[in-house]
XYZ file of C-alpha atoms in Angstrom:
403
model
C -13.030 -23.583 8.497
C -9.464 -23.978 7.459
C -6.587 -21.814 9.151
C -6.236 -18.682 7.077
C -2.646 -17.734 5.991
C -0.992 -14.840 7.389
C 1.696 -12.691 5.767
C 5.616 -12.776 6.992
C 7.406 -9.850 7.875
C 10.611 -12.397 6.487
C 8.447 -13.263 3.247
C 10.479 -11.939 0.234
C 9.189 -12.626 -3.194
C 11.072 -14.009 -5.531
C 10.521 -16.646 -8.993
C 8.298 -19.245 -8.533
C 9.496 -22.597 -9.270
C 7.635 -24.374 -12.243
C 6.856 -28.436 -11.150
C 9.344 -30.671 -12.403
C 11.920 -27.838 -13.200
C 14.985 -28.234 -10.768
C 17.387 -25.327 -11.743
C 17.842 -22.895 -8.838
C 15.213 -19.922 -8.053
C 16.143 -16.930 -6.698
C 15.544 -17.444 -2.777
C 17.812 -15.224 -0.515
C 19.314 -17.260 2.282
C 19.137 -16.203 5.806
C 21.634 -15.319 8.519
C 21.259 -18.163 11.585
C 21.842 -15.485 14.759
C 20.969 -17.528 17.628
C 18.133 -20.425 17.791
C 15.226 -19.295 15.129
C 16.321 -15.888 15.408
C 17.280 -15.162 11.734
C 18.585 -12.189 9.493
C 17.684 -11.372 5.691
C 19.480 -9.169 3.515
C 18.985 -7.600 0.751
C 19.945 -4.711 -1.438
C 18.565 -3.542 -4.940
C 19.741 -1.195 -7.734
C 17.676 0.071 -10.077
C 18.609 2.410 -13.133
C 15.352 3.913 -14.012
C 14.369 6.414 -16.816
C 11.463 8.615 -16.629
C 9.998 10.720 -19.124
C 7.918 13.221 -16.554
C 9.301 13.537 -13.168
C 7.120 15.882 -12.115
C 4.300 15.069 -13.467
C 3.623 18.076 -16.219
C 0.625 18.306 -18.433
C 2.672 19.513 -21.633
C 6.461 19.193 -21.824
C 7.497 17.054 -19.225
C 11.278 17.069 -17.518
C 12.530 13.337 -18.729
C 15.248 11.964 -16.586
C 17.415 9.098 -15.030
C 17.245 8.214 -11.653
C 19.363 5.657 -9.800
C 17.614 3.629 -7.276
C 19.727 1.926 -4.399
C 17.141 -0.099 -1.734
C 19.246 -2.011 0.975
C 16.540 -4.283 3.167
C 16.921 -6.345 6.351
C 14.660 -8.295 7.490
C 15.467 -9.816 11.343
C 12.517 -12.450 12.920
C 12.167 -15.322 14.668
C 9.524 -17.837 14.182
C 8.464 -21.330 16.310
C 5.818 -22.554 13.921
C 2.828 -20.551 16.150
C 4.145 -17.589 17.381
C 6.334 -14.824 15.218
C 7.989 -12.137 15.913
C 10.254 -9.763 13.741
C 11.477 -6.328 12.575
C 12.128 -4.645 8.701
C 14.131 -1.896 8.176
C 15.073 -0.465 4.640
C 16.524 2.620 3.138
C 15.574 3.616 -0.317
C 17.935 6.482 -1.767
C 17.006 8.213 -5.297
C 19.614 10.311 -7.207
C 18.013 12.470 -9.769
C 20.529 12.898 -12.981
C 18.618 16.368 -14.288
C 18.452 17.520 -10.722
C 20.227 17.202 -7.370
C 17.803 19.276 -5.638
C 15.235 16.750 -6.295
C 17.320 13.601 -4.888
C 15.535 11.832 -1.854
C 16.349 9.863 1.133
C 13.530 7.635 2.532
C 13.733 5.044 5.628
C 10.922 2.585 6.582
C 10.830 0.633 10.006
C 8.688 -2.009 10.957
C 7.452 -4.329 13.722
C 5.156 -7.339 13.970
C 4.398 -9.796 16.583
C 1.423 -12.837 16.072
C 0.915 -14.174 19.316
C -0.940 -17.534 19.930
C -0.937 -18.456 23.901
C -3.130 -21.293 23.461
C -5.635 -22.247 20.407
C -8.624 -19.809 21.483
C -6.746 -16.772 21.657
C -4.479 -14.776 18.582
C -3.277 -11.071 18.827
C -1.767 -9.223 15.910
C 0.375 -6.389 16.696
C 2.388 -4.301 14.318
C 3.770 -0.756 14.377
C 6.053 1.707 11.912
C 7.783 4.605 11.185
C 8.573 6.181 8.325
C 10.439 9.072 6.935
C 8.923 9.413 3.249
C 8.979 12.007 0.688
C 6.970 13.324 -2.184
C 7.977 13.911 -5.160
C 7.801 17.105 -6.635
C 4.466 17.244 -8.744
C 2.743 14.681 -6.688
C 1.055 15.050 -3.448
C 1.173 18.835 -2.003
C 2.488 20.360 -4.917
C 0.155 18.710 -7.139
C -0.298 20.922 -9.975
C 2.396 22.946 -9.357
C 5.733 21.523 -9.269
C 7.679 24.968 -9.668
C 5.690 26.092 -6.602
C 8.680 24.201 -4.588
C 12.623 23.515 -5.089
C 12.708 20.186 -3.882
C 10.683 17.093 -2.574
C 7.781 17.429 0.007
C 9.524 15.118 3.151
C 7.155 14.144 5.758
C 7.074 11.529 8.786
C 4.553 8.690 9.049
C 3.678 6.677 12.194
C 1.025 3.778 12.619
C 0.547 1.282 15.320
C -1.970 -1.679 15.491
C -3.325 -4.398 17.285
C -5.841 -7.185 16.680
C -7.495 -9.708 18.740
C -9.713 -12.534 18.071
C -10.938 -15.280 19.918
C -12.232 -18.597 18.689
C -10.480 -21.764 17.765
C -9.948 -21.663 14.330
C -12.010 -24.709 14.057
C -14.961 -23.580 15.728
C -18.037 -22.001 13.665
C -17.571 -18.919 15.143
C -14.774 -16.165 15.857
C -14.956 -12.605 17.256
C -12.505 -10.224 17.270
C -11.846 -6.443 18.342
C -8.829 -3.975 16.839
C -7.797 -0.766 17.974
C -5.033 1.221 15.757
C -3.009 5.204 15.483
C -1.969 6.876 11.941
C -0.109 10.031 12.308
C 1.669 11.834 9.094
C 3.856 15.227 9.781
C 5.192 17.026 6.775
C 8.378 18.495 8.150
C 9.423 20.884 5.911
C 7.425 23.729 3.219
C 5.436 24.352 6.819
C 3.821 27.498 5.525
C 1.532 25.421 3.574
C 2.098 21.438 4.564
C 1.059 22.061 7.841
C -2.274 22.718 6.943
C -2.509 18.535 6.002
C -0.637 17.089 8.595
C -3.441 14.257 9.922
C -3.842 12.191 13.569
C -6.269 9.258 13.115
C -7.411 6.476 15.906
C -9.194 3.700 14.711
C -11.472 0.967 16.592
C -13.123 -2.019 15.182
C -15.034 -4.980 15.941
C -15.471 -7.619 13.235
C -17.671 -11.400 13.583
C -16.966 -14.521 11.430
C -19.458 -17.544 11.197
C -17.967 -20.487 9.753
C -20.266 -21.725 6.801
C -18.095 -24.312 5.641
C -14.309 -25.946 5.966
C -13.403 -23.159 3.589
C -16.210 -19.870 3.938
C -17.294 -17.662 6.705
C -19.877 -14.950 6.756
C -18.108 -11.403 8.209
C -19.717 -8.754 9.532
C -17.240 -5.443 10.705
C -17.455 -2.005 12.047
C -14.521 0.778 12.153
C -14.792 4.191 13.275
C -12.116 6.321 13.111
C -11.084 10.105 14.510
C -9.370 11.946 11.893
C -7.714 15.235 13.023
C -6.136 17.979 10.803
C -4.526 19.745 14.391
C -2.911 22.571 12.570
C -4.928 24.100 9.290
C -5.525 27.735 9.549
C -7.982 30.572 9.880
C -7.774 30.514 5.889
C -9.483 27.406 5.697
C -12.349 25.274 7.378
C -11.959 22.239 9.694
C -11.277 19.262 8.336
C -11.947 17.163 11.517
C -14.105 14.240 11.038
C -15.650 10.739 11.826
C -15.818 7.795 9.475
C -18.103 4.888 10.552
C -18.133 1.969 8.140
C -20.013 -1.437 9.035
C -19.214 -4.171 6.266
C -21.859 -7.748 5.875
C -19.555 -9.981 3.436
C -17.942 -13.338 2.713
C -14.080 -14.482 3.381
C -13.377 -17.963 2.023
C -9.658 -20.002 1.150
C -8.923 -22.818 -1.144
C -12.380 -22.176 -2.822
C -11.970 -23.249 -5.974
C -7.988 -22.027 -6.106
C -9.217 -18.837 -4.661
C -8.671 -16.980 -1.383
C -10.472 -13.773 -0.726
C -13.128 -11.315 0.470
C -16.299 -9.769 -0.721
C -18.103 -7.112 1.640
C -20.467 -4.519 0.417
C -21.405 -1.998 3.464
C -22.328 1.503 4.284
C -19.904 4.707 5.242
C -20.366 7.962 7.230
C -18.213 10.604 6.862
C -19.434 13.191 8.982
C -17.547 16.556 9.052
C -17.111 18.925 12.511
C -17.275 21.990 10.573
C -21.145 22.968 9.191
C -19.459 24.016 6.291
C -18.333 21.047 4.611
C -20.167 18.593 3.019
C -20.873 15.412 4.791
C -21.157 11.761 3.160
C -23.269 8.911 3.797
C -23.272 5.874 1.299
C -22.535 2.572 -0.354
C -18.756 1.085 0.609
C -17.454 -1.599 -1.262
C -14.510 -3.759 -0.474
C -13.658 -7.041 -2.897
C -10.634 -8.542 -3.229
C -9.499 -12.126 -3.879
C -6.167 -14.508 -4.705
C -6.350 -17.025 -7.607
C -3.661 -19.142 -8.208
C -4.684 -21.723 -11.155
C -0.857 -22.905 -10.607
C 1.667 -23.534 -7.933
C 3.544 -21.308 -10.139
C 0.910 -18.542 -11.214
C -1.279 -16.112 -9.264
C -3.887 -13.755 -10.126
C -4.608 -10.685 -7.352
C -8.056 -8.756 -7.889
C -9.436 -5.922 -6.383
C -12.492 -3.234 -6.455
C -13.320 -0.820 -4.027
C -15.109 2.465 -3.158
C -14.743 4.540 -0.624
C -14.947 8.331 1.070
C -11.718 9.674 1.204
C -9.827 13.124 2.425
C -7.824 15.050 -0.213
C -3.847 15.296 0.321
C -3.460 18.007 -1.852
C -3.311 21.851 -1.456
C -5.173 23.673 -3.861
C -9.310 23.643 -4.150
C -9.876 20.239 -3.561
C -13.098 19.786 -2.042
C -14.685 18.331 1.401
C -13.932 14.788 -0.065
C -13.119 12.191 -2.852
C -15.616 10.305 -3.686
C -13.303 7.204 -5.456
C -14.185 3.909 -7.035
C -10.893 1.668 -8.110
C -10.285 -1.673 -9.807
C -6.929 -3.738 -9.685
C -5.692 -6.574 -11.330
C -1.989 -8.417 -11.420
C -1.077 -11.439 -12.541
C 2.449 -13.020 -11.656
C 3.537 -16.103 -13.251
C 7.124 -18.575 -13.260
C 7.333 -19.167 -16.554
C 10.812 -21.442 -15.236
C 12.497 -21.849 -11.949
C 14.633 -18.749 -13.457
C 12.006 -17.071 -15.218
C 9.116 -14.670 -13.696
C 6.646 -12.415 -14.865
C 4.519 -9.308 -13.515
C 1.591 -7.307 -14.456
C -0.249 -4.709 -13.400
C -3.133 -2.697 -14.207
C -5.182 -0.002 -12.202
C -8.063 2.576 -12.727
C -9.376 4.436 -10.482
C -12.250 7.142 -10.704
C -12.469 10.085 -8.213
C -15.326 13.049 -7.550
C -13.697 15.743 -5.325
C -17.354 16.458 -3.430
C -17.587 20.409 -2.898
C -14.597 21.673 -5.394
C -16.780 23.350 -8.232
C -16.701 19.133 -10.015
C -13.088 18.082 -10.062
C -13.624 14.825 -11.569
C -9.830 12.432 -12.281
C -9.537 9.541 -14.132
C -6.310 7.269 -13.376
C -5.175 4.441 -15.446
C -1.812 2.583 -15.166
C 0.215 -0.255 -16.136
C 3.243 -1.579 -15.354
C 4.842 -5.131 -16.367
C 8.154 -6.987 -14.767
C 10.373 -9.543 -16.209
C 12.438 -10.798 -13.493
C 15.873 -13.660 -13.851
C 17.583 -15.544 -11.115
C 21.067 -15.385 -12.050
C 21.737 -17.562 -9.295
C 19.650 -18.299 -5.693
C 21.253 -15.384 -4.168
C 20.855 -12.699 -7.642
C 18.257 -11.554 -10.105
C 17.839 -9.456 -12.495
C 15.007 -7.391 -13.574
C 13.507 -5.355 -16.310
C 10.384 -3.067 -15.915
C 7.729 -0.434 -17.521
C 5.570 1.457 -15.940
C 2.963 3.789 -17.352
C 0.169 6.279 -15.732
C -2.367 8.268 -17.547
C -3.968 10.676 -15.584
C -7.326 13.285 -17.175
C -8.426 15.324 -14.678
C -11.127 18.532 -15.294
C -8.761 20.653 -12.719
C -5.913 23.037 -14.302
C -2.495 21.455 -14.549
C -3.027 18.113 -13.353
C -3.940 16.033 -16.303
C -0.347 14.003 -17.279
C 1.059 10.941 -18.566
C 4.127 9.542 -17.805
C 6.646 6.357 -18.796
C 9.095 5.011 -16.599
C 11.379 2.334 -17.768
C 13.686 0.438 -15.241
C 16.633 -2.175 -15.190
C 16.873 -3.760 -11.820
C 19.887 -6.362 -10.022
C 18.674 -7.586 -6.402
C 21.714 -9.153 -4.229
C 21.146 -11.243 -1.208
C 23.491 -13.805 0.587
């Protein structure tokens, strides 16, 4: 089976270059610090206009908000083995608000080791210092509940190995992996949903072709809510999934996945509602062009509520995504998305939400080291719960620098 591609912590997207088309695509250029050791930087602006910031049912708060993202990227790479870091800083300025401006910072770490053709390990790690904005998340519902943005502090750390030459019929592999989020302020009530997670795994592949392998995967993960109150029950649980499915690459212009399996979600507390069931996971590349790619996915899944209010034991959600990115030129790039997704908060009196959104891109290289870009995003949300159906534009004019 053919070597399956791996994503770069250096990979930056940019236009895709149409065949036969020579003009210059936007492809930042790194820093050369010592050997392979290289540096990429970025920065982005973004003007963007939203007609509900915080997500109202009826009468929504429209404003601007300007969006300033510096990146660096900083690996090193000797064809087998990589290594590298990410940091970025994402700063929001709310025009019809100050109090709802936001700072967020996201670090990351990867390493792909390789010491000899039998043996890979994957590690990665981050930590990030996030926000919510108000409306979303916590204050779901209930924006005026708060006087600024939810901030809380995410952690995750991972590592992978497998063994098996990637040419032999079969490949086994073992993962182990921590996911901590800390709200750190509104503690009254945030605390309640801070979360500690540790996650194991085993997963098989059996080559049954140059380009398709049968899978077969188990996780089970710990999920801890250390600090929610007397008011409330436990929300400590297990999830066991096991996944049978294919993985394939170049079949037919496609690279992908398609696993069907079974989840357990079982709860500590006798007073919430366990869940046992189908779990689907599908997802899959095409790329009918060098220069045009179509991403799919569908999933379902048992998943805990981030919210405060009456939200149930669970959500029961089903999603579908689809995005489509094409180089119309070497200057010239296009992206759209669509989503839907479909949740059933389990033990909440029949919450039911219904999530649709949109969003297209039209991007320009200026030059190799600028682009422009212009955007739309849209989200429709109906949900049977007071307060939380919405809809919501946001438009956006974009310029992304590099050297």
């Amino acid at each position: 089976m053919k070597k399956f591609r791996r994503l770069s912590l250096l990979g930056l997207a940019g236009c895709i270059t149409a065949p036969g088309v020579m003009a210059e695509k936007f492809d930042p250029a790194p820093i050369n610090l010592s050997g392979s050791l290289k540096l990429v930087p970025t920065v982005e602006a973004a003007m963007e206009h939203s007609d509900n910031i915080y997500d109202e049912e009826f009468d929504g708060t429209s404003s601007n908000i300007l969006v300033v993202k510096p990146d660096f990227a900083l690996g090193t790479d000797d064809g087998v083995n990589r290594y590298g870091v990410r940091y970025s800083l994402t700063s929001g300025t709310v025009y019809v608000n100050s109090d709802d401006d936001y700072l967020d910072h996201r670090f990351s770490a990867l390493a792909h080791i390789e010491p000899n053709s039998k043996n890979r390990l994957d590690i990665d790690a981050s930590y990030n210092k996030l926000h919510e904005d108000r409306g979303s998340g916590l204050s779901e519902g209930r924006p005026d509940a708060i006087d600024k943005p939810v901030e809380y502090d995410m952690t995750s750390a991972n590592a992978r190995y497998q063994f098996g030459a990637e040419s032999s019929r079969a490949r086994i592999g073992g993962k182990i992996g921590y996911y901590s989020k800390e709200y750190t302020n509104f503690r009254e009530y945030s605390a309640a949903r801070d979360t500690d997670q540790n996650n194991y795994g085993l997963d098989f592949e059996l080559g049954l072709g140059d380009v398709t392998a049968l899978t077969l995967d188990g996780v089970a993960a710990d999920i801890r809510f250390p600090h929610i109150g007397t008011t409330e029950a436990s929300r400590d649980s297990t999830d066991n999934r096991a996944f049978i499915g294919l993985k394939w690459e170049a079949l037919a212009k496609t690279t992908g996945k398609a696993k069907v399996g079974y989840q357990v979600k079982d709860f500590d507390s006798e007073s919430r509602e366990d869940f046992s069931g189908t779990a689907v996971d599908i997802g899959f590349t095409w790329e009918p062009k060098t220069y045009s790619s179509i991403d799919f996915s569908l999933g379902q899944v048992a998943k805990d509520p981030t919210s405060v209010g009456a939200v149930g034991d669970y959500i029961d959600e089903r999603y579908l995504l689809l995005a489509w990115n094409h180089g119309w030129t070497s200057t010239i790039s296009t992206d759209f998305k669509a989503s839907y997704s479909d949740e059933d908060y389990i033990g909440s009196g029949g919450r039911h939400d219904e999530t649709t959104g949109f969003s297209a891109e039209l991007n320009y290289a200026f030059a190799r080291w600028l682009k422009g870009g212009l955007g739309y995003d849209f989200t429709d949300k109906v949900s049977t719960a007071e307060n939380i159906t919405f809809d919501k534009n946001v438009y956006s004019l974009s310029i992304t620098a590099s050297l």
